[in-house]
Every structure is written in C-alpha cells, then in structure tokens.
PDB file of C-alpha atoms in Angstrom:
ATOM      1  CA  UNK A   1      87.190  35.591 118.992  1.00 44.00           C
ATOM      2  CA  UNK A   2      87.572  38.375 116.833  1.00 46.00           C
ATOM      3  CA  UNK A   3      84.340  40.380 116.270  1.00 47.00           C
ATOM      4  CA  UNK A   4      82.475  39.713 113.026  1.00 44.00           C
ATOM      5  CA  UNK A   5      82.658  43.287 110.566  1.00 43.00           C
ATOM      6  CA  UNK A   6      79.715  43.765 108.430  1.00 46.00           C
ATOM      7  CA  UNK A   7      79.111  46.315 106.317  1.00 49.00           C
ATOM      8  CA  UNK A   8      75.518  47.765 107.043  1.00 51.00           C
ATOM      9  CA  UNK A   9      75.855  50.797 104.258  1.00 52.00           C
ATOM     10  CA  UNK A  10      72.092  51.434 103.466  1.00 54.00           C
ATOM     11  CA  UNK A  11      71.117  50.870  99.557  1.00 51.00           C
ATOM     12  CA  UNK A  12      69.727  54.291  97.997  1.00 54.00           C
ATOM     13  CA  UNK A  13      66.955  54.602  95.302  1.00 52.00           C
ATOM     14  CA  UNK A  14      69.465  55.874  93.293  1.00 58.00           C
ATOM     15  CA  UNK A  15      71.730  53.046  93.150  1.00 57.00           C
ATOM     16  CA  UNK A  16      69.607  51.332  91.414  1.00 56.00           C
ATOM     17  CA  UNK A  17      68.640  53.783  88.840  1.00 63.00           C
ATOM     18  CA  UNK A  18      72.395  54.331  88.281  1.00 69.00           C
ATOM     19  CA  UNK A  19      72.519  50.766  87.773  1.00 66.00           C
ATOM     20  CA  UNK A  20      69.986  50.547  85.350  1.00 69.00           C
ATOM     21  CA  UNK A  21      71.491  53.429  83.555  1.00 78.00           C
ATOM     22  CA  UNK A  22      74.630  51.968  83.585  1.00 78.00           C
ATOM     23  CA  UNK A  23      73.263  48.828  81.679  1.00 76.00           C
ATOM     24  CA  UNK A  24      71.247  50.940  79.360  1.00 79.00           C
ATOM     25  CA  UNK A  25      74.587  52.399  78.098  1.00 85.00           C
ATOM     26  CA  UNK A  26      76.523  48.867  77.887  1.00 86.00           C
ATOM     27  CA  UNK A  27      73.756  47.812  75.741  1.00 82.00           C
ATOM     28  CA  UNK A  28      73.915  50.968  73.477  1.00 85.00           C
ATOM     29  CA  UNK A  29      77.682  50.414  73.089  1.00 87.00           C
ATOM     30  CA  UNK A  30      77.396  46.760  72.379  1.00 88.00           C
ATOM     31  CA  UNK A  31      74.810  47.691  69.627  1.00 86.00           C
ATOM     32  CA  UNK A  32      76.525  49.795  68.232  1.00 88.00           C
ATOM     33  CA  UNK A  33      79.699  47.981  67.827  1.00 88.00           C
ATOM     34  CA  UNK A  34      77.726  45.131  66.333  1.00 88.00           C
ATOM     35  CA  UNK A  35      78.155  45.219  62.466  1.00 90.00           C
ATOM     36  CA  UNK A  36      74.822  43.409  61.816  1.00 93.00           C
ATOM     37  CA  UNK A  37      73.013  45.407  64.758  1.00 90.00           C
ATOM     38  CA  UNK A  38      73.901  48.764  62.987  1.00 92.00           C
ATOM     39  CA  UNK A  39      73.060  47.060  59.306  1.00 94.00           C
ATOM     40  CA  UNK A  40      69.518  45.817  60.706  1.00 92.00           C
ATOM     41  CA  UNK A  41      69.007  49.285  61.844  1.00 92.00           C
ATOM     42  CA  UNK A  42      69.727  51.017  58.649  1.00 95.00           C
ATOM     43  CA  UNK A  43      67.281  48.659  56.842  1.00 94.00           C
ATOM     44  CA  UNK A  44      64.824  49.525  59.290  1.00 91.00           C
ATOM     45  CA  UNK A  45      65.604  53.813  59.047  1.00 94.00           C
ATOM     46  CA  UNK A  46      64.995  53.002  55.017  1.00 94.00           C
ATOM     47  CA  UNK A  47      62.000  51.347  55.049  1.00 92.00           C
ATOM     48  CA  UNK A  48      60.452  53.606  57.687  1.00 91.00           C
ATOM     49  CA  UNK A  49      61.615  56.732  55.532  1.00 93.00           C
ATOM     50  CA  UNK A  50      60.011  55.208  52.197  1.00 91.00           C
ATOM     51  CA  UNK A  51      56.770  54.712  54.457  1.00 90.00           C
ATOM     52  CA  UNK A  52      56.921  58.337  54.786  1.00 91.00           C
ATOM     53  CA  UNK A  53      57.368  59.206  51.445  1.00 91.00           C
ATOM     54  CA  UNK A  54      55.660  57.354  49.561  1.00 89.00           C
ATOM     55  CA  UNK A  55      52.668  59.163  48.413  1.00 88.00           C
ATOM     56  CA  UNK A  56      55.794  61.772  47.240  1.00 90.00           C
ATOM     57  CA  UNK A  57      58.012  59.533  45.463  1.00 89.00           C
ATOM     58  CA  UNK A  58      55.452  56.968  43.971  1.00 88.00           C
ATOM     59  CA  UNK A  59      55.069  57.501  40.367  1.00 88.00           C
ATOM     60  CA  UNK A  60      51.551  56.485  40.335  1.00 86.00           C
ATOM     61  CA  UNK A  61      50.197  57.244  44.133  1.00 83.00           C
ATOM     62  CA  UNK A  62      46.373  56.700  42.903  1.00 82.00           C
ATOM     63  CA  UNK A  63      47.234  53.016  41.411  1.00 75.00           C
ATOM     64  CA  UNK A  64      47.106  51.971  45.252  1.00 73.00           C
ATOM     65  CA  UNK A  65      43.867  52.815  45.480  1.00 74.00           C
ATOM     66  CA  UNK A  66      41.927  53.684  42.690  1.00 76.00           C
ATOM     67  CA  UNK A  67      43.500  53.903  40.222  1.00 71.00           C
ATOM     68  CA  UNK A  68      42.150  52.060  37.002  1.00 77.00           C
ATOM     69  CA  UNK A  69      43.347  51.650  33.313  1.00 77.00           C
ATOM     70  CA  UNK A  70      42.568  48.982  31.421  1.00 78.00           C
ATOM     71  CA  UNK A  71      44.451  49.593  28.361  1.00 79.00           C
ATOM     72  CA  UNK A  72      47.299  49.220  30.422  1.00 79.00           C
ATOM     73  CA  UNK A  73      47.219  45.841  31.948  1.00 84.00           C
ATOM     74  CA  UNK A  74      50.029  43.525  32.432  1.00 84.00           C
ATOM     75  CA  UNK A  75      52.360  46.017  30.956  1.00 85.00           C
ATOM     76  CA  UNK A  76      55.705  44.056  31.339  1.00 87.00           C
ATOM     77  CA  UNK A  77      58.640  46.024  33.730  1.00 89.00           C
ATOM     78  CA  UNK A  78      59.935  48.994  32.214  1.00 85.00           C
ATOM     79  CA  UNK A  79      61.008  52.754  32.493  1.00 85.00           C
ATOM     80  CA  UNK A  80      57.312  53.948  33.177  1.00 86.00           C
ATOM     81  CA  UNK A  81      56.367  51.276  35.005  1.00 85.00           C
ATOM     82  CA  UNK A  82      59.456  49.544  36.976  1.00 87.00           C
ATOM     83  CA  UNK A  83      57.576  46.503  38.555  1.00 89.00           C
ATOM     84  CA  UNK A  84      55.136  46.337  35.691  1.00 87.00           C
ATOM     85  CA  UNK A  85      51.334  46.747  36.226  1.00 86.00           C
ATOM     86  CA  UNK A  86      48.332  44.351  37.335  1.00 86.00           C
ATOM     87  CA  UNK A  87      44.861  42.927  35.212  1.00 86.00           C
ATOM     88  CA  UNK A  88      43.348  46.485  35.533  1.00 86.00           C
ATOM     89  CA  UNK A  89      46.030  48.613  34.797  1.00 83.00           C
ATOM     90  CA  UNK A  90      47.818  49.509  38.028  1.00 87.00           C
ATOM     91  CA  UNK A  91      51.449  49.979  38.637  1.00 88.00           C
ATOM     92  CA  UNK A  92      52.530  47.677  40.951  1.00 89.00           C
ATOM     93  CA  UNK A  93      55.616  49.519  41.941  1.00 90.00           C
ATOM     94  CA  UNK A  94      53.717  52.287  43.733  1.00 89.00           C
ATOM     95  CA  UNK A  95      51.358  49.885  45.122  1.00 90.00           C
ATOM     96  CA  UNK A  96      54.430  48.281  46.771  1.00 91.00           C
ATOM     97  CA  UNK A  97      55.574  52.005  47.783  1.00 91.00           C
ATOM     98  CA  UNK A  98      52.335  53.125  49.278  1.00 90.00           C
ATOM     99  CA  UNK A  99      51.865  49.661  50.923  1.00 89.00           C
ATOM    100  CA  UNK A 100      54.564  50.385  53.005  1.00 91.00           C
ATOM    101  CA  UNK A 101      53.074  52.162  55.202  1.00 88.00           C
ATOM    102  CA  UNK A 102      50.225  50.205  55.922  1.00 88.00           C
ATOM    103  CA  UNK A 103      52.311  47.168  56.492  1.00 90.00           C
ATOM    104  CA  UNK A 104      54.559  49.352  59.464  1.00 91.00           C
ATOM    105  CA  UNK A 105      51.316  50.658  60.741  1.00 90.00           C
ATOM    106  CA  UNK A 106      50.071  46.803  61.080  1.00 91.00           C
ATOM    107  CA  UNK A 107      53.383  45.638  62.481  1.00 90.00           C
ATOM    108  CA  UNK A 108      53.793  48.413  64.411  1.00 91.00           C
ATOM    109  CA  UNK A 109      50.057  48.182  65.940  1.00 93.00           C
ATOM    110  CA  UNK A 110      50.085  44.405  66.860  1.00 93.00           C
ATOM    111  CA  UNK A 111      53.894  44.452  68.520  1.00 94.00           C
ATOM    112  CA  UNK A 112      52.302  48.019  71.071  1.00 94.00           C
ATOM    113  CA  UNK A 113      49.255  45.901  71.752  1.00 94.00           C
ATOM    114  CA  UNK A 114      50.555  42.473  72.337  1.00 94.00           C
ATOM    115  CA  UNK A 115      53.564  44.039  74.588  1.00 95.00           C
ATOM    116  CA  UNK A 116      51.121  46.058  76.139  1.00 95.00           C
ATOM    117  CA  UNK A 117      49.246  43.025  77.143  1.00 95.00           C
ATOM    118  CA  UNK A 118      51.419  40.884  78.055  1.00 95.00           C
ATOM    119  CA  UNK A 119      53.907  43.090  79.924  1.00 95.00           C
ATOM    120  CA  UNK A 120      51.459  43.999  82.004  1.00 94.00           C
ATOM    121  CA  UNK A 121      49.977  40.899  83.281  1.00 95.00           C
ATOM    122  CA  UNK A 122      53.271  39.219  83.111  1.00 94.00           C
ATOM    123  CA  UNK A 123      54.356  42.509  85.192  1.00 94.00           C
ATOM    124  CA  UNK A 124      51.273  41.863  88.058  1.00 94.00           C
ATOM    125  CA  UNK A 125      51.675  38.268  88.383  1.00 94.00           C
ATOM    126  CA  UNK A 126      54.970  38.048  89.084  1.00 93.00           C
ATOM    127  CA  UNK A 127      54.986  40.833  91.873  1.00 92.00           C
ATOM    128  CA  UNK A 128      51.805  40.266  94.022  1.00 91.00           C
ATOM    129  CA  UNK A 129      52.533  36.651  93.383  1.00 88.00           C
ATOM    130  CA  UNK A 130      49.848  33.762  95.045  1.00 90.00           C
ATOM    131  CA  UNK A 131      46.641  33.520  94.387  1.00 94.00           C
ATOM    132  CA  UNK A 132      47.008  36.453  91.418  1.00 93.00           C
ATOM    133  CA  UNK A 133      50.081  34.647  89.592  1.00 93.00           C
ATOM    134  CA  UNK A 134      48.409  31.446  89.557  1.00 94.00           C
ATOM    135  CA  UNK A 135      45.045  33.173  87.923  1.00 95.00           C
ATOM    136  CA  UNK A 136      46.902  35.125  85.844  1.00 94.00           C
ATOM    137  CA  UNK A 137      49.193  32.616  84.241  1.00 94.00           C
ATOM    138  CA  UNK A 138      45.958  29.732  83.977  1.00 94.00           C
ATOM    139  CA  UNK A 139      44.203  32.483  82.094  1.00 93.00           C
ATOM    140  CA  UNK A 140      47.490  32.478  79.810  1.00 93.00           C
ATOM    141  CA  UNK A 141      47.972  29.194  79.457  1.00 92.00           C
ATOM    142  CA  UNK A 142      44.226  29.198  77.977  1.00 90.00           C
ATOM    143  CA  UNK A 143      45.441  31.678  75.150  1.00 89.00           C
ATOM    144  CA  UNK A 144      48.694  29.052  74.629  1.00 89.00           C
ATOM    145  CA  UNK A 145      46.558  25.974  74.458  1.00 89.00           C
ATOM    146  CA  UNK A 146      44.708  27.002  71.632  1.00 85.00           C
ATOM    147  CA  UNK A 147      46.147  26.958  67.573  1.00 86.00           C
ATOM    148  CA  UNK A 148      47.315  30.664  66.890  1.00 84.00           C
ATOM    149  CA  UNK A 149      45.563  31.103  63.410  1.00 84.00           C
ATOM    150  CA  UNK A 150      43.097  29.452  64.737  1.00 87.00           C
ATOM    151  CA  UNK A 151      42.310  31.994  67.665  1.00 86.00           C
ATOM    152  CA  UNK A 152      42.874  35.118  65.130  1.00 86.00           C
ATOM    153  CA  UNK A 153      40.410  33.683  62.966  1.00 86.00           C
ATOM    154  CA  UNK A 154      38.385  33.397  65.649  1.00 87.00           C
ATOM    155  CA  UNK A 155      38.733  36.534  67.201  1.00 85.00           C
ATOM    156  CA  UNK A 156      38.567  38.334  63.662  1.00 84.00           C
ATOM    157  CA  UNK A 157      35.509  36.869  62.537  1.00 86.00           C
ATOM    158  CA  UNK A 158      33.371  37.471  66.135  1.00 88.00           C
ATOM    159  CA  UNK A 159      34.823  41.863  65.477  1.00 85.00           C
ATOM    160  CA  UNK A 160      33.876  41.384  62.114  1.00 84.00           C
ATOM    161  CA  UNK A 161      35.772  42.069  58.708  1.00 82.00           C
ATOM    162  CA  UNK A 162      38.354  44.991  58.735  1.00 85.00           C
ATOM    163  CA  UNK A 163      42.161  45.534  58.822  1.00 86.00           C
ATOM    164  CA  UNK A 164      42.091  46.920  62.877  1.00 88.00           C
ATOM    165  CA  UNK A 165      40.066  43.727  64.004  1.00 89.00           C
ATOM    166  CA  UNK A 166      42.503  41.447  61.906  1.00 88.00           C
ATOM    167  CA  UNK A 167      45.074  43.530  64.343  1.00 91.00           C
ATOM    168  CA  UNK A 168      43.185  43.081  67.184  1.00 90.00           C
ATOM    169  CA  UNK A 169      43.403  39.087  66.532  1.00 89.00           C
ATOM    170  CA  UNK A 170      46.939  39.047  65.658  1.00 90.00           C
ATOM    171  CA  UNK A 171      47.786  40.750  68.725  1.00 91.00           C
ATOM    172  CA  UNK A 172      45.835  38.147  71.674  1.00 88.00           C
ATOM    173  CA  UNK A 173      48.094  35.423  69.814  1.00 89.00           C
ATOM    174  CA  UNK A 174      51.387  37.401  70.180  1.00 91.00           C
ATOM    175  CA  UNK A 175      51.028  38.841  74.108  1.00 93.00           C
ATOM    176  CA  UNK A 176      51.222  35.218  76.045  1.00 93.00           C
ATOM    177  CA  UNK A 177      55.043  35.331  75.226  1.00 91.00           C
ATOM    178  CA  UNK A 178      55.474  38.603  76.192  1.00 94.00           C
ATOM    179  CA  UNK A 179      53.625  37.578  79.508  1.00 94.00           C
ATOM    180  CA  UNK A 180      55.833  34.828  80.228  1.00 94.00           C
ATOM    181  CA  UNK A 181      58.823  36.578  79.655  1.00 93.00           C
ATOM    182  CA  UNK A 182      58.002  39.519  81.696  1.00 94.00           C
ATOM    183  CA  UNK A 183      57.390  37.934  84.650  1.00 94.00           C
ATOM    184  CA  UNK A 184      60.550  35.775  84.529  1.00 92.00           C
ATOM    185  CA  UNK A 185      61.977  39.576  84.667  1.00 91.00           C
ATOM    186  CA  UNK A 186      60.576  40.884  87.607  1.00 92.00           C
ATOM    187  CA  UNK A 187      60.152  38.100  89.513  1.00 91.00           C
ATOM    188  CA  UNK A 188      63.863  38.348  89.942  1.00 88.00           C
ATOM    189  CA  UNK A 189      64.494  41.648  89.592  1.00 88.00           C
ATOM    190  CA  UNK A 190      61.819  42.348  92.069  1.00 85.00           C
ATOM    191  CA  UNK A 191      63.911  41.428  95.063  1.00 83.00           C
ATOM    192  CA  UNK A 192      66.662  43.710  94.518  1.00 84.00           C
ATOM    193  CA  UNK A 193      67.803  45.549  97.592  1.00 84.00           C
ATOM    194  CA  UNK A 194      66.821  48.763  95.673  1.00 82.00           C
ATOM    195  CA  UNK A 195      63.238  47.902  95.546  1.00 83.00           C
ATOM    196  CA  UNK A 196      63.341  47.099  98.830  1.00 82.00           C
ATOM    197  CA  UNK A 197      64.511  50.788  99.474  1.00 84.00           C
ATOM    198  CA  UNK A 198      61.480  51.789  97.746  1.00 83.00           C
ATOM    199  CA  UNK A 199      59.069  50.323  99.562  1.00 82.00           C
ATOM    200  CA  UNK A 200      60.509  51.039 102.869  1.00 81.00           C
ATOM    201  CA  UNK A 201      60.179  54.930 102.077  1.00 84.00           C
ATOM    202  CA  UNK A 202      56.355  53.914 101.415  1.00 81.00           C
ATOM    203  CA  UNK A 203      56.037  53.786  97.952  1.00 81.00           C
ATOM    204  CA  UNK A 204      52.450  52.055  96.864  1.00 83.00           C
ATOM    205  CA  UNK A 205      53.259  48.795  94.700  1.00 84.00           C
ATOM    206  CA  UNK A 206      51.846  50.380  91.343  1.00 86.00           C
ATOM    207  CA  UNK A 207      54.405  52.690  91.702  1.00 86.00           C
ATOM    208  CA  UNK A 208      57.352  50.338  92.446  1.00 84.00           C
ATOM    209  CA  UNK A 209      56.004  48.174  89.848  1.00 85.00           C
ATOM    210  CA  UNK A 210      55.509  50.370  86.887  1.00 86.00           C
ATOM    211  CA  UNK A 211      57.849  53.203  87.587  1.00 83.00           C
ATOM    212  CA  UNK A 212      60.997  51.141  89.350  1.00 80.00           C
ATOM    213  CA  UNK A 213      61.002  47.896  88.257  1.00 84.00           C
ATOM    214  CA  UNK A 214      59.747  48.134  84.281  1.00 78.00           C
TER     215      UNK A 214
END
C-alpha cells in the first residue's frame, strides 16, 4: 500500500500578511477600473475641497453666521447673490458653502464613532466566543430592538441640546450593524492557519486580534 505523502510545509506570519496585501491591491485595481467607483470618488475629492475653502471662496462668509441685513431679504437669485438670500438678509449661497463643512464634520464624526463601536465589540465577540459572544451580541440586540429615531432622541435629549450630543445619538443607532458585520468577519477569518502561526509563537489575543486579524 503505497505510503500516504502529505505536505507538512509550516504556514509563516508572513503568508498571511502577503495575502492580505495581495487582496488590498485586487481591490485597489478593481476600484479603479470601475467607472462609477472613480466618479463617486471625484464627487467626494470636490465636496471635501469646497469644505476647505469655503470661508475663501464664499462671497458672503459672515451670512453663515451673523450676518444680518434686512434691507436685503428675499432678494431673488442673481449675480450678487447666486442662490438668493433668506427673511433677514443672508445669502444663502455661502450659507450652503460654509455649511459644508459642518455637514462632513457630522458625517464624518458619527461613521469614526459608530465603526469604532461596533468593530470593536463585533471584533471581541466573535474571537473569545462563549459566554462573551452571547453577552455581547444580547447587549446588541437591545440597541436593534428599539426604533432608531427613537433612541437618538432619546439619547440626545438625556446629553442635552447641542450638535456633538445629536452626534453622539446618531452614532449608538449606526454601530449595531457594524457589530454584526464584524464579527461575521473574524469569526471566519479567525481560523486561518496564519493566525494559528501567531499564536503558536505566543502572541497575547489583543494582539492577534487587533493587529492580525483587523
């Protein structure tokens, strides 16, 4: 019986981060030979540069805030005024211009909270698994039981009034999804023979977790 030939070559660290690499730059190429990927992106490089400039290129930077001329008052679109103005005077185009960039910041400030969140508990639940998945995800499910606008209401009115606690709400309605999805991520990627190369040279599981795996 002829003997059985397996082959035993051990599985390096870097393997994996070759790997991972490797997919990185599939994914680059593929976005960038997407027409509406590159077209989404330029939209996004524009809007982000008139955030930026704004309080250069607004005709009127003190409309946005306080800015005040009576006399002036629903002044219909025009040369001077290219979006026209409001019931006190103000010109609504640099409004929109300098409102920009308090719109990113918003967008910008719920999306790094909410994935922060949730890709972190998503993260820990699905690799220690047990007893800490099944608290973790009940104490998500809590979050997806209840109405969103409901919760941020909630949440905003026990802060108190103000943009950042309006963020602050926004942002414990966004991060169960984020949860979810993360740990449907590492729960498979979590038994790849690379990670278990990792932990055999003694890495602690913070380390494999946060550094290898995400």
């Amino acid at each position: 019986m002829a003997d059985l030939i397996t082959d035993d070559k051990p599985v390096s660290i870097d393997d994996g981060r070759s790997h991972r690499w490797e997919n990185l730059r599939r994914g680059v190429y593929r976005f960038r030979s997407n027409t509406m990927s590159m077209l989404g992106l330029s939209i996004l490089v524009f809007i982000f540069a008139v955030a930026i400039l704004a309080p250069y290129i607004a005709p009127y930077p003190k409309d946005a805030t306080t800015g005040v001329n009576p006399v002036a008052r629903f002044t219909e679109p025009g040369a001077e005024h290219p979006f026209g103005t409001d019931r006190i005077g103000r010109d609504i185009f640099s409004r929109v211009l300098i409102g920009t960039g308090l719109a990113l910041k918003v967008g910008t400030t719920i999306i790094v909270l909410a994935t922060s969140i949730g890709v972190t508990i998503g993260a820990v639940a699905a690799y220690f698994g047990g007893w800490v998945d099944e608290l973790l995800m009940r104490f998500t499910d809590i979050f997806l039981t209840v109405p969103g606008l409901v919760l941020a209401i909630a949440v905003t009115a026990a802060l108190g009034r103000g943009i950042d606690n309006a963020m602050i709400g926004i942002a414990l309605v966004w991060w169960p999804g984020f949860a979810r999805l993360t740990r449907s991520q590492v729960i498979s990627i979590k038994e790849e023979p690379y990670v278990e190369a990792i932990r055999g040279l003694g890495a602690g599981n913070l380390r494999i977790l946060f550094r290898h795996i995400l």
